[in-house]
PDB file of C-alpha atoms in Angstrom:
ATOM      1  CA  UNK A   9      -5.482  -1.880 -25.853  1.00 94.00           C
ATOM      2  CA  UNK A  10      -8.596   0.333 -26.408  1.00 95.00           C
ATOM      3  CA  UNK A  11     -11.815  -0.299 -23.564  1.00 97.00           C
ATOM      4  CA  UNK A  12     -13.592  -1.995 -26.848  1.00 97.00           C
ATOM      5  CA  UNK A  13     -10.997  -4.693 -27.289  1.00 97.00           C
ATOM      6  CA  UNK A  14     -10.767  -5.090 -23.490  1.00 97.00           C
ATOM      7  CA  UNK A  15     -14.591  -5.970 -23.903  1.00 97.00           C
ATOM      8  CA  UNK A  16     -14.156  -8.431 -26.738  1.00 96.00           C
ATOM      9  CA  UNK A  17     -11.443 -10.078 -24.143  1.00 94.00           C
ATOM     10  CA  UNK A  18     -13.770 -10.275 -20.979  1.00 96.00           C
ATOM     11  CA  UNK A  19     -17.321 -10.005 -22.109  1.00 96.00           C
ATOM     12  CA  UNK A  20     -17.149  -7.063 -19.493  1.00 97.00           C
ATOM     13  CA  UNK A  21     -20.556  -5.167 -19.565  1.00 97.00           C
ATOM     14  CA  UNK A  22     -20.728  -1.297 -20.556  1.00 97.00           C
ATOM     15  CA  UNK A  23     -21.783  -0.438 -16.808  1.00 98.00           C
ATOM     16  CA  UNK A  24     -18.058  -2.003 -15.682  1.00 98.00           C
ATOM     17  CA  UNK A  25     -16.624   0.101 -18.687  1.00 98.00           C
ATOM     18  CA  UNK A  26     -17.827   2.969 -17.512  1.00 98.00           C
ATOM     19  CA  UNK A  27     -16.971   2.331 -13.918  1.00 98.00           C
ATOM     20  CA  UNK A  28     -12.907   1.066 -15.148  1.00 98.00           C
ATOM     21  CA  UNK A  29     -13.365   4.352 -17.325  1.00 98.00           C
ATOM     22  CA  UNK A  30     -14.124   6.436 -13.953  1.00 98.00           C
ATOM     23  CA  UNK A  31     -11.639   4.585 -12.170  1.00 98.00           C
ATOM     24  CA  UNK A  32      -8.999   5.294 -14.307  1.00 97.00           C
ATOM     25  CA  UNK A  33      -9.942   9.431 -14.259  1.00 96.00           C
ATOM     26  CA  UNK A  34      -9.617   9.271 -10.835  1.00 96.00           C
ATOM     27  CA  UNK A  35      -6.552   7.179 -11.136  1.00 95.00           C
ATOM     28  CA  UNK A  36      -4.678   9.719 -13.195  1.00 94.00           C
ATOM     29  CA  UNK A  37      -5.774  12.775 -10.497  1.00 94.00           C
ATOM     30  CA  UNK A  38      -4.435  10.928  -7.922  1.00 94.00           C
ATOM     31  CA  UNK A  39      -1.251  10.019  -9.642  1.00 91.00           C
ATOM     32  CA  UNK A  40      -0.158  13.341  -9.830  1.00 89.00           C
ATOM     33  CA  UNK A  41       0.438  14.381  -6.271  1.00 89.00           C
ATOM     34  CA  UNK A  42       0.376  10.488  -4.989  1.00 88.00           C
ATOM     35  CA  UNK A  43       3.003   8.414  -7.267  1.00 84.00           C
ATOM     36  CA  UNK A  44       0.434   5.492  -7.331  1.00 90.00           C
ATOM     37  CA  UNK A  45       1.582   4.223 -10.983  1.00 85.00           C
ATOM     38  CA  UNK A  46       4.664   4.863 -12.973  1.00 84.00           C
ATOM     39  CA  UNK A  47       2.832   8.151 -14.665  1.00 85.00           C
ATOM     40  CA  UNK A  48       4.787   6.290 -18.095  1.00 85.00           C
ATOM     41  CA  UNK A  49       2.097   3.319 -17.834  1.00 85.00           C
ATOM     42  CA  UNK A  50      -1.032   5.401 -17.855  1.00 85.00           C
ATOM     43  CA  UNK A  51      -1.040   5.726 -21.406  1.00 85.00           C
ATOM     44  CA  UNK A  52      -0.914   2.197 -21.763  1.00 91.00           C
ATOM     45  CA  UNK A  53      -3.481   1.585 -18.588  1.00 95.00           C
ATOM     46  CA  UNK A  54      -6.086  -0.576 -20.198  1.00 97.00           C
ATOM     47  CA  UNK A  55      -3.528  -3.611 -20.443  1.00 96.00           C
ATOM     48  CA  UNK A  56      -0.471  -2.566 -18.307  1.00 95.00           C
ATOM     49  CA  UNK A  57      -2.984  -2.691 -15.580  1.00 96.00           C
ATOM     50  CA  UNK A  58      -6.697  -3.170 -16.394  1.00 98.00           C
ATOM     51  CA  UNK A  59      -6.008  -6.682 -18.326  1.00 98.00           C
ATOM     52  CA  UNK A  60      -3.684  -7.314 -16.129  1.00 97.00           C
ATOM     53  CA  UNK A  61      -5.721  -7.429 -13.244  1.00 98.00           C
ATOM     54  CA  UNK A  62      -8.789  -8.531 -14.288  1.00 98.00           C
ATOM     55  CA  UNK A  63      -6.888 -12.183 -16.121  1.00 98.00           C
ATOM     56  CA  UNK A  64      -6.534 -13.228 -12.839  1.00 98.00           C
ATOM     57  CA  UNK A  65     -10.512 -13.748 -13.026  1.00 97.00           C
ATOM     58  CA  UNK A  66      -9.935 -16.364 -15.676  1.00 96.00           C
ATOM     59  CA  UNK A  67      -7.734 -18.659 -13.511  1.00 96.00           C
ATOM     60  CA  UNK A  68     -10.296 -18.471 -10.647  1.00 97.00           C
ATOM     61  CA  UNK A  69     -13.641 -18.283 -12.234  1.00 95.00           C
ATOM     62  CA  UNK A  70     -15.895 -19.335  -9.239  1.00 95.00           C
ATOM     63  CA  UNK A  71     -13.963 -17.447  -6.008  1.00 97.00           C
ATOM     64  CA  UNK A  72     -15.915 -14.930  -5.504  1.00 97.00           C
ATOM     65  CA  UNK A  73     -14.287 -13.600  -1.643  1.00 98.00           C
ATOM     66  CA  UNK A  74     -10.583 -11.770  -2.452  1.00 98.00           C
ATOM     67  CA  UNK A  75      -7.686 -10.326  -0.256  1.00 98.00           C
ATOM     68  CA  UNK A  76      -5.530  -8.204  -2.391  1.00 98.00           C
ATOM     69  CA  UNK A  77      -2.612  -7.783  -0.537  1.00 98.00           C
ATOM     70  CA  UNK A  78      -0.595  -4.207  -0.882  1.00 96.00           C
ATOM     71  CA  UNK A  79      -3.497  -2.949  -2.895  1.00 96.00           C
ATOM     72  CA  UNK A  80      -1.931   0.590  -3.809  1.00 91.00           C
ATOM     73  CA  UNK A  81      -3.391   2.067  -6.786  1.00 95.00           C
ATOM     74  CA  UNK A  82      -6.117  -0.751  -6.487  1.00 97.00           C
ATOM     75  CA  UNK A  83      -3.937  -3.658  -9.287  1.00 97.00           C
ATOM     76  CA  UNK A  84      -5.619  -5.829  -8.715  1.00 98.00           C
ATOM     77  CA  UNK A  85      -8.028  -5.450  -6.125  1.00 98.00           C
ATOM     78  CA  UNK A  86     -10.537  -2.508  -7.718  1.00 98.00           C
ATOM     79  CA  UNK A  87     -10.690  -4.370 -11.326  1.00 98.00           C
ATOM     80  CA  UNK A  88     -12.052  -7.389  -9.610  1.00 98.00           C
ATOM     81  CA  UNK A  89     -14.251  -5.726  -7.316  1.00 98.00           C
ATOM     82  CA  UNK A  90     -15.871  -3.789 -10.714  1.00 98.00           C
ATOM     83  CA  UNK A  91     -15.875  -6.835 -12.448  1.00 98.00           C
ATOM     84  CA  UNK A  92     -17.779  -8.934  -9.784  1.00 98.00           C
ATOM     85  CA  UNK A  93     -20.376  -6.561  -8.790  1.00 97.00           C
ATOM     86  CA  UNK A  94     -23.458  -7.790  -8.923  1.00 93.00           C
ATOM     87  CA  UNK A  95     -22.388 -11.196  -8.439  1.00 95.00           C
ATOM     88  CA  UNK A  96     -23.548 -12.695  -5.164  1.00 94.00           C
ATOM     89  CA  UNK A  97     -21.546 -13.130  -2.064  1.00 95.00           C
ATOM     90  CA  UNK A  98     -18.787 -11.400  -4.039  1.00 98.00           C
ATOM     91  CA  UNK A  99     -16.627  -9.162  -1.774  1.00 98.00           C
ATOM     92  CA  UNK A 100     -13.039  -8.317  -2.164  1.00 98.00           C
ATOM     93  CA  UNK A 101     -10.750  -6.590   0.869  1.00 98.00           C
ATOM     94  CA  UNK A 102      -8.216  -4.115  -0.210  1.00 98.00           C
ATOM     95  CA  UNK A 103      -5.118  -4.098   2.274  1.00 98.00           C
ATOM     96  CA  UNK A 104      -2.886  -1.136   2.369  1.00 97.00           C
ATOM     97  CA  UNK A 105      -0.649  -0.654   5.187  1.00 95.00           C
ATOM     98  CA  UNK A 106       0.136   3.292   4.348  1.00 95.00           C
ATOM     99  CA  UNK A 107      -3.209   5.377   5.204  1.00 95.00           C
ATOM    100  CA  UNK A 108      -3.212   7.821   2.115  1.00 94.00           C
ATOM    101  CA  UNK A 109      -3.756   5.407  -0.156  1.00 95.00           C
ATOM    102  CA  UNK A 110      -6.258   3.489   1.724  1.00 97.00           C
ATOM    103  CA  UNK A 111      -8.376   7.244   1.663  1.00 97.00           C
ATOM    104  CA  UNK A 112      -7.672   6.652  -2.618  1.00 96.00           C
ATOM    105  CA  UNK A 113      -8.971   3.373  -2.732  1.00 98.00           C
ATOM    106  CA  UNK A 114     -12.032   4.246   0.200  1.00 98.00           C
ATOM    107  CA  UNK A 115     -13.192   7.058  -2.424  1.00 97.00           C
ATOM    108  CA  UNK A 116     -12.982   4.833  -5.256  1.00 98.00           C
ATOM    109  CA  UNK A 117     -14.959   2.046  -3.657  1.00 98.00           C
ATOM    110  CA  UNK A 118     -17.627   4.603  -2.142  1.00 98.00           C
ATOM    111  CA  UNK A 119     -17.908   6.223  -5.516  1.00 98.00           C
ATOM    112  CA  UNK A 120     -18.652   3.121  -7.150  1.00 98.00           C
ATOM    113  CA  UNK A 121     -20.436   1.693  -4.968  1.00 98.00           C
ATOM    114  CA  UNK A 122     -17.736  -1.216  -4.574  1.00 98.00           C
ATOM    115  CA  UNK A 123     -18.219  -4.694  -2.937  1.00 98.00           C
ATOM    116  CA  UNK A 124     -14.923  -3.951  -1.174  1.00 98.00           C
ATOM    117  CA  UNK A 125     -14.229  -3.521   1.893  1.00 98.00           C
ATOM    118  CA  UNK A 126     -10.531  -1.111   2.528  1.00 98.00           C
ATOM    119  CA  UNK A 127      -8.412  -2.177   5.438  1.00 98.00           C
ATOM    120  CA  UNK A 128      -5.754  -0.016   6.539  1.00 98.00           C
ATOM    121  CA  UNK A 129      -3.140  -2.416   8.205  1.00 97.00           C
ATOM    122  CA  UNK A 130      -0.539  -4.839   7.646  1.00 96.00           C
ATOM    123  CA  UNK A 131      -1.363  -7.888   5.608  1.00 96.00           C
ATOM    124  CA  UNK A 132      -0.153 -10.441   7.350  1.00 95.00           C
ATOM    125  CA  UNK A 133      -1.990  -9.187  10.959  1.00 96.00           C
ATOM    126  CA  UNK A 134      -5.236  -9.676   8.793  1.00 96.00           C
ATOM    127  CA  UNK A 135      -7.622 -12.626   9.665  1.00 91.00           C
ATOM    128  CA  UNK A 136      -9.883 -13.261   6.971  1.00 96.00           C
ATOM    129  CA  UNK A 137     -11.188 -16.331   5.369  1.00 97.00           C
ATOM    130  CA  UNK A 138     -10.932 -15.903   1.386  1.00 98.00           C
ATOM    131  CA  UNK A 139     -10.929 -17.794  -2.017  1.00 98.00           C
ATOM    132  CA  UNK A 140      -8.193 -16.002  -3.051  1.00 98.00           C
ATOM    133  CA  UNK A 141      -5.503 -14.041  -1.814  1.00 98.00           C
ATOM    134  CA  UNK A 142      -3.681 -12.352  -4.694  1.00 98.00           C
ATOM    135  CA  UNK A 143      -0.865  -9.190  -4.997  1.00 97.00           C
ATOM    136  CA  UNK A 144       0.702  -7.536  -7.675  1.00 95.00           C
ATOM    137  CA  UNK A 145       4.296  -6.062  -7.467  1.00 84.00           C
ATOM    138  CA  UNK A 146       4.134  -5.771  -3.469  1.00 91.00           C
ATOM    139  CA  UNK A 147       7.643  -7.761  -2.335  1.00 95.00           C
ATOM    140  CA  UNK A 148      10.058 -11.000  -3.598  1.00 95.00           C
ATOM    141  CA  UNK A 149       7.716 -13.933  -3.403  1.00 96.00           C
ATOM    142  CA  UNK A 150       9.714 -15.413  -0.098  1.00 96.00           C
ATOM    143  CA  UNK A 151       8.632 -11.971   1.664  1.00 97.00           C
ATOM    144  CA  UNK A 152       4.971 -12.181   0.030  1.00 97.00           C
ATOM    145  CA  UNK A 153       4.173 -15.502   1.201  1.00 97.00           C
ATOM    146  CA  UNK A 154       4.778 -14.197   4.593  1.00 96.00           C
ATOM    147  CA  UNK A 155       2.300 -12.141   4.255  1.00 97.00           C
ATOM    148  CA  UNK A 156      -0.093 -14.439   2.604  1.00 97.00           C
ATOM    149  CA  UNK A 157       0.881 -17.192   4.750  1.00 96.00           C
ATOM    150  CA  UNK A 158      -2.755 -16.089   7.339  1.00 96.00           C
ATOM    151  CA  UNK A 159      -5.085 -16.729   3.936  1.00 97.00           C
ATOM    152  CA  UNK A 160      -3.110 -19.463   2.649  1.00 96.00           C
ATOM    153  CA  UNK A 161      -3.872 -21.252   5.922  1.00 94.00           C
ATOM    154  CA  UNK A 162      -7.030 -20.586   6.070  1.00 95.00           C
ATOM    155  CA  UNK A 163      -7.620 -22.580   3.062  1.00 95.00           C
ATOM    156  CA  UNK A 164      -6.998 -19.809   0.254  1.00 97.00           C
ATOM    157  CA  UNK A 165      -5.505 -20.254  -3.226  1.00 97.00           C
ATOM    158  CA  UNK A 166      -2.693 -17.684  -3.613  1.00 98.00           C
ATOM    159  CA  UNK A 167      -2.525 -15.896  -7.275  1.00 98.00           C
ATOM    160  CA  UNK A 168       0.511 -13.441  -7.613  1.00 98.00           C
ATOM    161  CA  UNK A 169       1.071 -11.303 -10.585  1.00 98.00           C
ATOM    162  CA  UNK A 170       5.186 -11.647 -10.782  1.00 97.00           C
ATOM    163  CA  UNK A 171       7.706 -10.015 -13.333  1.00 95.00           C
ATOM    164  CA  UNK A 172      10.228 -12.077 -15.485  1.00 93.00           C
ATOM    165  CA  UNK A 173      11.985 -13.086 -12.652  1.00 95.00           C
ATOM    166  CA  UNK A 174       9.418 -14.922 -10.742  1.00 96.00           C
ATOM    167  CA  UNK A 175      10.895 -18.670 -11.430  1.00 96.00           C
ATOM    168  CA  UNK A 176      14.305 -17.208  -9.536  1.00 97.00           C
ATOM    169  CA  UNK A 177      12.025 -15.931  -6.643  1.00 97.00           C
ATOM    170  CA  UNK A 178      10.146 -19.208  -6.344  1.00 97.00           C
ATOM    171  CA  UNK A 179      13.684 -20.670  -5.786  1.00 96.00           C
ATOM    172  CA  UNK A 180      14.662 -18.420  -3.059  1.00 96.00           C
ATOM    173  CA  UNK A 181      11.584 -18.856  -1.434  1.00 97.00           C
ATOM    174  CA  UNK A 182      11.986 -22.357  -0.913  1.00 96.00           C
ATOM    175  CA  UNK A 183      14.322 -22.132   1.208  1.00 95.00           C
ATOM    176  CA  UNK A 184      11.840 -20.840   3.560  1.00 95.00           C
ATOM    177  CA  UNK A 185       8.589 -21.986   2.749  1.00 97.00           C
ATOM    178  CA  UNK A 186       7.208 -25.963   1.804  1.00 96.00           C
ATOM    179  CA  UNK A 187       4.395 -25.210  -1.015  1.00 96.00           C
ATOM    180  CA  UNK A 188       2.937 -26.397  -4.271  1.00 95.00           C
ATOM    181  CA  UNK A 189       2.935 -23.950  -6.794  1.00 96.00           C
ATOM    182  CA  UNK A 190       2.224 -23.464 -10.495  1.00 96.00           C
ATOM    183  CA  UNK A 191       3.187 -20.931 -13.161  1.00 96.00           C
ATOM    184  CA  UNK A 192       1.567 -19.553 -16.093  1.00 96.00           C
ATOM    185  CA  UNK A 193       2.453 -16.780 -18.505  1.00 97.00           C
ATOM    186  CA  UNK A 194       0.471 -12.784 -18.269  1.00 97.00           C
ATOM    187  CA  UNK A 195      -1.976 -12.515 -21.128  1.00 96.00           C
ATOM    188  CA  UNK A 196      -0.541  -8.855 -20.763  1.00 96.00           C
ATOM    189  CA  UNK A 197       2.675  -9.284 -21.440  1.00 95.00           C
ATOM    190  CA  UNK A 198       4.617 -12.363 -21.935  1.00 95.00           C
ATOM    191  CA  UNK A 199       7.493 -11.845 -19.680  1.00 96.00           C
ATOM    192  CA  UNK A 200       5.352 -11.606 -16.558  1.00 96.00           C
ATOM    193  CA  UNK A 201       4.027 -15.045 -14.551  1.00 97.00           C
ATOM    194  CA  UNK A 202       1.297 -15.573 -12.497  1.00 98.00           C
ATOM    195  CA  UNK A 203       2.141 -17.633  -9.721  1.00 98.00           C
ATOM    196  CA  UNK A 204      -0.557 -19.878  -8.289  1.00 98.00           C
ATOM    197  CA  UNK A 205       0.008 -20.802  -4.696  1.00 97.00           C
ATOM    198  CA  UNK A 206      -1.526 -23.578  -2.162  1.00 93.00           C
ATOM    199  CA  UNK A 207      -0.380 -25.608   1.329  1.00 89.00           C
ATOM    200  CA  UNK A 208       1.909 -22.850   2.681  1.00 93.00           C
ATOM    201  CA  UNK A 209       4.072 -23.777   5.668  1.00 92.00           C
ATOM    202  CA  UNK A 210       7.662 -22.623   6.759  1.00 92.00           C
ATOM    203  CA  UNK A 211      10.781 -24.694   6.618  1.00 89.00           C
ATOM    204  CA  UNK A 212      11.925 -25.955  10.026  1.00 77.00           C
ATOM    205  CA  UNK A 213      15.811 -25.718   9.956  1.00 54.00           C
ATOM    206  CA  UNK A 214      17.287 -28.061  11.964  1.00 41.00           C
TER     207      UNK A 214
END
């Protein structure tokens, strides 16, 4: 995928090009002393992890408040910050519980001027009232909703960017958790799911 077809696909302006364009440059210095992305993918970047992201945007078109959960490299929590500035009210928090990466993601933000706000802490200590909570290869789903379980409570939809084994995980994780879920396929790649999450609460064993 070339930045011009990722266009046609979001009716992203040029400024948020050129902002995903300088996001990706500092991506790639990063990458090479940080390990943020498979250095494989970067070739690939626009929809191994630009699209990727930013579909998500499509399945909740009026949130405009995020928690990206594990937010690493910034999949998916920088794309949607870029791609909702200069909407109103729109903020998204970037949680990253190891302290070099939240430094990446605090230059990105402050470079682009960002309406993100880094955190630097564990997820699930977090108390913060959201549309969405969302992650992207962070832990199996029955782990994730643990950390998700805060936002999910407080009335957020959950939207997790899973691999071609998400169905399996979804088992698993009710075993622990009660919740009504949905699935629908990546418009990166059609092995991945995107699991849509709501009324989170634990299983009481008996």
């Amino acid at each position: 995928m070339t930045p011009t077809e990722f266009q046609a696909l979001t009716g992203a302006t040029s400024d948020q090009i050129a902002d995903l364009e300088t996001f990706i440059g500092r991506l790639a210095e990063a990458n090479a002393v940080m390990n943020l992305i498979g250095p494989d993918t970067l070739p690939d970047v626009w929809n191994r992890h630009i699209w990727d992201s930013a579909q998500l945007l499509e399945l909740a078109p009026d949130s405009r408040t995020w928690a990206d959960l594990g937010a690493g490299a910034g999949f998916p929590g920088v794309v949607l910050a870029i791609l909702l500035k200069g909407r109103p009210d729109a903020h998204v928090w970037l949680i990253d519980s190891l302290g070099k990466r939240c430094r990446f993601l605090q230059e990105v933000v402050e470079g682009l001027s960002l309406p993100a706000t880094v955190i630097n802490g564990r997820a699930e200590e977090q108390r913060l009232k959201v549309d969405v909570v969302t992650a992207r290869a962070v832990a199996p789903m029955e782990k994730l909703l643990g950390y998700a379980q805060p936002y999910l409570q407080r009335g957020a939809q959950g939207l997790f960017l899973k691999g071609e084994k998400a169905e399996a995980e979804l088992i698993e994780a009710r075993k622990v958790w009660h919740f009504e879920s949905s699935l629908s396929v990546s418009r990166s790649d059609p092995r991945g799911r995107i699991v849509s999450v709501r009324s989170l609460r634990r299983v009481h064993s008996r």
